[in-house]
PDB file of C-alpha atoms in Angstrom:
ATOM      1  CA  MET A 146      85.882 125.601 -50.165  1.00 66.00           C
ATOM      2  CA  THR A 147      88.703 123.230 -50.833  1.00 88.00           C
ATOM      3  CA  ILE A 148      89.572 120.618 -48.515  1.00 94.00           C
ATOM      4  CA  ARG A 149      92.240 118.607 -48.096  1.00 96.00           C
ATOM      5  CA  LEU A 150      94.479 116.131 -45.200  1.00 97.00           C
ATOM      6  CA  ARG A 151      97.938 117.117 -45.203  1.00 98.00           C
ATOM      7  CA  PRO A 152     100.873 115.752 -43.113  1.00 98.00           C
ATOM      8  CA  VAL A 153     101.491 118.240 -40.286  1.00 97.00           C
ATOM      9  CA  SER A 154     104.406 121.081 -40.294  1.00 96.00           C
ATOM     10  CA  GLU A 155     105.996 122.699 -38.115  1.00 95.00           C
ATOM     11  CA  LYS A 156     103.966 125.530 -37.996  1.00 96.00           C
ATOM     12  CA  ASP A 157     101.465 123.779 -37.436  1.00 96.00           C
ATOM     13  CA  LEU A 158     102.251 122.932 -34.132  1.00 95.00           C
ATOM     14  CA  SER A 159     101.220 125.647 -32.515  1.00 92.00           C
ATOM     15  CA  LEU A 160      97.033 124.562 -33.968  1.00 93.00           C
ATOM     16  CA  LEU A 161      97.786 121.368 -32.625  1.00 92.00           C
ATOM     17  CA  HIS A 162      98.633 122.804 -29.017  1.00 90.00           C
ATOM     18  CA  ARG A 163      95.203 124.990 -29.246  1.00 90.00           C
ATOM     19  CA  LEU A 164      93.055 122.703 -30.116  1.00 89.00           C
ATOM     20  CA  THR A 165      94.335 119.971 -27.688  1.00 89.00           C
ATOM     21  CA  SER A 166      95.128 121.780 -24.978  1.00 85.00           C
ATOM     22  CA  ASP A 167      92.708 125.023 -23.856  1.00 77.00           C
ATOM     23  CA  PRO A 168      89.879 124.831 -22.862  1.00 74.00           C
ATOM     24  CA  GLU A 169      88.640 127.768 -25.108  1.00 74.00           C
ATOM     25  CA  GLY A 170      89.967 125.410 -28.830  1.00 70.00           C
ATOM     26  CA  GLY A 171      88.975 121.956 -28.226  1.00 69.00           C
ATOM     27  CA  GLY A 172      85.744 123.313 -27.317  1.00 67.00           C
ATOM     28  CA  GLU A 173      83.335 121.794 -24.959  1.00 68.00           C
ATOM     29  CA  PHE A 174      83.714 117.946 -26.182  1.00 74.00           C
ATOM     30  CA  GLU A 175      87.435 117.826 -26.597  1.00 70.00           C
ATOM     31  CA  TRP A 176      88.447 119.897 -23.388  1.00 63.00           C
ATOM     32  CA  TYR A 177      90.064 116.809 -21.089  1.00 68.00           C
ATOM     33  CA  GLY A 178      92.946 118.840 -19.307  1.00 70.00           C
ATOM     34  CA  PHE A 179      95.952 120.713 -19.420  1.00 77.00           C
ATOM     35  CA  GLN A 180      98.049 118.375 -21.841  1.00 80.00           C
ATOM     36  CA  ASN A 181     102.254 118.440 -21.782  1.00 82.00           C
ATOM     37  CA  PRO A 182     102.882 121.365 -24.757  1.00 78.00           C
ATOM     38  CA  HIS A 183     106.766 119.157 -25.537  1.00 86.00           C
ATOM     39  CA  ALA A 184     104.958 116.089 -26.206  1.00 88.00           C
ATOM     40  CA  MET A 185     103.262 116.989 -29.685  1.00 87.00           C
ATOM     41  CA  ARG A 186     106.515 118.577 -30.733  1.00 92.00           C
ATOM     42  CA  LYS A 187     108.647 115.740 -29.781  1.00 94.00           C
ATOM     43  CA  ARG A 188     106.190 113.503 -32.003  1.00 93.00           C
ATOM     44  CA  TRP A 189     106.840 115.563 -34.570  1.00 95.00           C
ATOM     45  CA  ALA A 190     110.376 115.679 -34.517  1.00 95.00           C
ATOM     46  CA  GLU A 191     110.508 111.760 -34.699  1.00 95.00           C
ATOM     47  CA  ASP A 192     107.725 110.730 -36.984  1.00 96.00           C
ATOM     48  CA  GLY A 193     106.364 113.807 -38.150  1.00 95.00           C
ATOM     49  CA  LEU A 194     102.831 112.586 -36.392  1.00 95.00           C
ATOM     50  CA  LEU A 195     103.170 109.941 -38.807  1.00 96.00           C
ATOM     51  CA  GLY A 196     103.266 106.261 -37.154  1.00 94.00           C
ATOM     52  CA  ASP A 197     102.229 103.109 -38.187  1.00 91.00           C
ATOM     53  CA  ASP A 198      99.838 102.733 -35.580  1.00 93.00           C
ATOM     54  CA  HIS A 199      98.455 106.186 -34.504  1.00 95.00           C
ATOM     55  CA  SER A 200      98.783 109.262 -37.498  1.00 97.00           C
ATOM     56  CA  MET A 201      97.582 112.994 -37.084  1.00 97.00           C
ATOM     57  CA  LEU A 202      97.062 115.201 -40.458  1.00 98.00           C
ATOM     58  CA  ILE A 203      96.231 118.410 -41.262  1.00 98.00           C
ATOM     59  CA  ILE A 204      92.613 119.339 -42.221  1.00 97.00           C
ATOM     60  CA  ALA A 205      93.594 122.550 -45.161  1.00 97.00           C
ATOM     61  CA  ASP A 206      90.703 124.706 -46.500  1.00 95.00           C
ATOM     62  CA  GLY A 207      93.521 125.941 -48.958  1.00 91.00           C
ATOM     63  CA  ASP A 208      96.621 126.327 -48.012  1.00 90.00           C
ATOM     64  CA  ASP A 209      94.487 127.499 -44.681  1.00 94.00           C
ATOM     65  CA  PRO A 210      94.511 124.981 -41.800  1.00 96.00           C
ATOM     66  CA  VAL A 211      91.687 125.026 -39.813  1.00 96.00           C
ATOM     67  CA  GLY A 212      91.738 121.132 -37.599  1.00 95.00           C
ATOM     68  CA  PHE A 213      93.187 117.965 -37.352  1.00 95.00           C
ATOM     69  CA  VAL A 214      91.756 114.419 -37.988  1.00 97.00           C
ATOM     70  CA  SER A 215      93.761 111.172 -36.307  1.00 96.00           C
ATOM     71  CA  PHE A 216      93.657 107.782 -36.755  1.00 97.00           C
ATOM     72  CA  ARG A 217      94.443 105.216 -34.669  1.00 97.00           C
ATOM     73  CA  LYS A 218      95.185 100.914 -35.882  1.00 97.00           C
ATOM     74  CA  ARG A 219      92.915  98.942 -33.581  1.00 97.00           C
ATOM     75  CA  VAL A 220      93.557  95.381 -33.683  1.00 95.00           C
ATOM     76  CA  ALA A 221      89.882  93.240 -34.246  1.00 93.00           C
ATOM     77  CA  ASN A 222      91.673  89.282 -34.609  1.00 93.00           C
ATOM     78  CA  ARG A 223      94.953  88.047 -35.274  1.00 92.00           C
ATOM     79  CA  ALA A 224      93.901  88.177 -38.660  1.00 93.00           C
ATOM     80  CA  SER A 225      92.622  91.768 -39.193  1.00 94.00           C
ATOM     81  CA  HIS A 226      91.927  95.442 -37.281  1.00 96.00           C
ATOM     82  CA  TYR A 227      90.124  98.270 -38.190  1.00 97.00           C
ATOM     83  CA  TRP A 228      90.982 102.123 -37.604  1.00 97.00           C
ATOM     84  CA  GLU A 229      89.353 104.037 -35.002  1.00 97.00           C
ATOM     85  CA  MET A 230      89.423 107.830 -36.405  1.00 97.00           C
ATOM     86  CA  GLY A 231      88.502 111.968 -34.771  1.00 95.00           C
ATOM     87  CA  LEU A 232      89.218 115.124 -35.761  1.00 94.00           C
ATOM     88  CA  ILE A 233      88.967 118.433 -34.073  1.00 92.00           C
ATOM     89  CA  VAL A 234      87.828 121.801 -36.691  1.00 93.00           C
ATOM     90  CA  ALA A 235      88.675 125.419 -35.173  1.00 92.00           C
ATOM     91  CA  PRO A 236      86.171 127.023 -33.338  1.00 89.00           C
ATOM     92  CA  GLU A 237      86.126 129.489 -36.021  1.00 91.00           C
ATOM     93  CA  ARG A 238      85.614 127.622 -38.595  1.00 90.00           C
ATOM     94  CA  ARG A 239      83.505 124.762 -37.068  1.00 88.00           C
ATOM     95  CA  GLY A 240      79.689 124.055 -38.499  1.00 88.00           C
ATOM     96  CA  LYS A 241      81.012 124.786 -42.011  1.00 91.00           C
ATOM     97  CA  GLY A 242      81.295 122.048 -43.249  1.00 90.00           C
ATOM     98  CA  HIS A 243      84.793 120.753 -42.892  1.00 94.00           C
ATOM     99  CA  GLY A 244      84.561 118.111 -40.051  1.00 93.00           C
ATOM    100  CA  THR A 245      82.012 115.898 -42.542  1.00 94.00           C
ATOM    101  CA  GLN A 246      84.740 116.401 -45.523  1.00 95.00           C
ATOM    102  CA  ALA A 247      87.653 115.724 -43.998  1.00 96.00           C
ATOM    103  CA  GLN A 248      85.810 112.385 -42.255  1.00 96.00           C
ATOM    104  CA  ARG A 249      84.626 110.983 -46.127  1.00 95.00           C
ATOM    105  CA  LEU A 250      88.634 111.989 -47.095  1.00 96.00           C
ATOM    106  CA  LEU A 251      90.071 110.386 -43.946  1.00 97.00           C
ATOM    107  CA  ALA A 252      87.980 107.040 -44.670  1.00 97.00           C
ATOM    108  CA  ARG A 253      88.980 107.024 -48.058  1.00 96.00           C
ATOM    109  CA  TYR A 254      92.403 107.894 -47.642  1.00 97.00           C
ATOM    110  CA  LEU A 255      92.883 104.436 -44.991  1.00 97.00           C
ATOM    111  CA  PHE A 256      90.812 102.609 -47.437  1.00 97.00           C
ATOM    112  CA  GLU A 257      92.773 103.633 -50.162  1.00 96.00           C
ATOM    113  CA  HIS A 258      96.250 102.989 -48.470  1.00 96.00           C
ATOM    114  CA  SER A 259      95.642  99.529 -46.126  1.00 95.00           C
ATOM    115  CA  THR A 260      93.484  96.527 -46.048  1.00 95.00           C
ATOM    116  CA  ALA A 261      91.270  97.168 -43.450  1.00 96.00           C
ATOM    117  CA  ASN A 262      87.871  96.609 -44.074  1.00 97.00           C
ATOM    118  CA  ARG A 263      86.391  99.157 -41.096  1.00 97.00           C
ATOM    119  CA  VAL A 264      86.768 102.357 -39.892  1.00 98.00           C
ATOM    120  CA  GLU A 265      84.472 103.493 -36.767  1.00 97.00           C
ATOM    121  CA  ALA A 266      84.475 107.295 -35.212  1.00 97.00           C
ATOM    122  CA  SER A 267      82.624 107.184 -31.793  1.00 96.00           C
ATOM    123  CA  THR A 268      81.239 110.928 -29.987  1.00 95.00           C
ATOM    124  CA  GLU A 269      79.186 111.783 -27.061  1.00 94.00           C
ATOM    125  CA  ILE A 270      75.694 111.144 -27.423  1.00 95.00           C
ATOM    126  CA  THR A 271      75.356 115.184 -26.393  1.00 94.00           C
ATOM    127  CA  ASN A 272      77.621 116.073 -29.122  1.00 93.00           C
ATOM    128  CA  VAL A 273      74.401 115.778 -32.058  1.00 94.00           C
ATOM    129  CA  ALA A 274      76.637 118.482 -34.391  1.00 92.00           C
ATOM    130  CA  GLU A 275      78.956 115.824 -34.843  1.00 93.00           C
ATOM    131  CA  GLN A 276      76.777 112.719 -35.166  1.00 95.00           C
ATOM    132  CA  ARG A 277      75.453 114.569 -38.099  1.00 95.00           C
ATOM    133  CA  ALA A 278      78.751 115.640 -39.612  1.00 95.00           C
ATOM    134  CA  LEU A 279      79.271 111.485 -39.546  1.00 96.00           C
ATOM    135  CA  GLU A 280      75.746 110.785 -40.893  1.00 96.00           C
ATOM    136  CA  LYS A 281      76.774 113.543 -43.833  1.00 95.00           C
ATOM    137  CA  ALA A 282      80.300 111.415 -44.533  1.00 95.00           C
ATOM    138  CA  GLY A 283      78.361 108.409 -44.834  1.00 95.00           C
ATOM    139  CA  PHE A 284      79.002 106.609 -41.413  1.00 97.00           C
ATOM    140  CA  THR A 285      76.057 103.998 -40.003  1.00 97.00           C
ATOM    141  CA  ARG A 286      75.069 104.570 -36.620  1.00 98.00           C
ATOM    142  CA  GLU A 287      75.844 101.633 -34.616  1.00 97.00           C
ATOM    143  CA  GLY A 288      74.688 102.184 -31.088  1.00 96.00           C
ATOM    144  CA  VAL A 289      75.054 103.846 -28.002  1.00 97.00           C
ATOM    145  CA  LEU A 290      78.144 103.032 -25.572  1.00 96.00           C
ATOM    146  CA  ARG A 291      76.543 103.482 -22.130  1.00 97.00           C
ATOM    147  CA  GLY A 292      78.783 105.271 -19.631  1.00 96.00           C
ATOM    148  CA  VAL A 293      82.666 104.807 -21.711  1.00 94.00           C
ATOM    149  CA  GLY A 294      83.830 108.190 -21.820  1.00 92.00           C
ATOM    150  CA  PHE A 295      85.195 110.483 -18.634  1.00 92.00           C
ATOM    151  CA  ARG A 296      84.981 114.023 -18.962  1.00 87.00           C
ATOM    152  CA  ALA A 297      84.395 117.128 -17.205  1.00 86.00           C
ATOM    153  CA  GLY A 298      83.814 115.204 -13.326  1.00 90.00           C
ATOM    154  CA  GLU A 299      81.527 112.686 -15.139  1.00 93.00           C
ATOM    155  CA  TRP A 300      81.410 109.536 -17.187  1.00 96.00           C
ATOM    156  CA  ARG A 301      79.708 109.953 -20.479  1.00 95.00           C
ATOM    157  CA  ASP A 302      77.720 108.275 -23.282  1.00 97.00           C
ATOM    158  CA  GLY A 303      79.205 107.872 -26.401  1.00 96.00           C
ATOM    159  CA  VAL A 304      77.275 106.685 -29.813  1.00 97.00           C
ATOM    160  CA  LEU A 305      79.706 104.858 -32.367  1.00 98.00           C
ATOM    161  CA  TYR A 306      79.616 104.737 -36.107  1.00 98.00           C
ATOM    162  CA  SER A 307      81.496 103.128 -38.873  1.00 98.00           C
ATOM    163  CA  MET A 308      81.722 102.851 -42.204  1.00 98.00           C
ATOM    164  CA  LEU A 309      82.556 100.163 -44.591  1.00 97.00           C
ATOM    165  CA  ARG A 310      84.720  99.735 -46.974  1.00 96.00           C
ATOM    166  CA  SER A 311      81.564  98.976 -49.235  1.00 95.00           C
ATOM    167  CA  ASP A 312      79.744 101.497 -47.740  1.00 94.00           C
ATOM    168  CA  LEU A 313      82.221 103.945 -49.271  1.00 84.00           C
ATOM    169  CA  ALA A 314      80.815 106.415 -52.237  1.00 71.00           C
ATOM    170  CA  PRO A 315      82.858 105.746 -55.303  1.00 73.00           C
ATOM    171  CA  SER A 316      85.315 108.669 -56.154  1.00 67.00           C
ATOM    172  CA  SER A 317      84.029 111.904 -57.677  1.00 59.00           C
ATOM    173  CA  ASP A 318      87.901 112.615 -59.172  1.00 49.00           C
TER     174      ASP A 318
END
């Protein structure tokens, strides 16, 4: 398995739509209702889903797209920002380490291409698989966020994770 991150191509748009707007594609923790089927294609045509403040990259196993990562710039104060990240792996590819590797690659990418000192990720408190993946990727659990997310008709607790620039393991390249 050779996981890499790459820009979204036009042929990836159907996978992105499936993972963000299909209850089977997103899975239990990522289903928030149907989405505008044209919005992602429109944004892709405008900026390739690579903006200064919000971007998406494809998680690829060799040439095979298996999911995506997204990241958004968050202002910490007048002098600094950090990155908030997330991902969805296709249901048929879950549980094989793709997410763990993609999270590690994305953190490295963000630290190498910005001055940010922090990358954070959060997940629902019952999403134990994602918590394990974040910890294997080198993220530190910071705490529980009570009632932070609304999904499937109810408010749910979340768990916040972070990685600081100094936490990133040296590259084995």
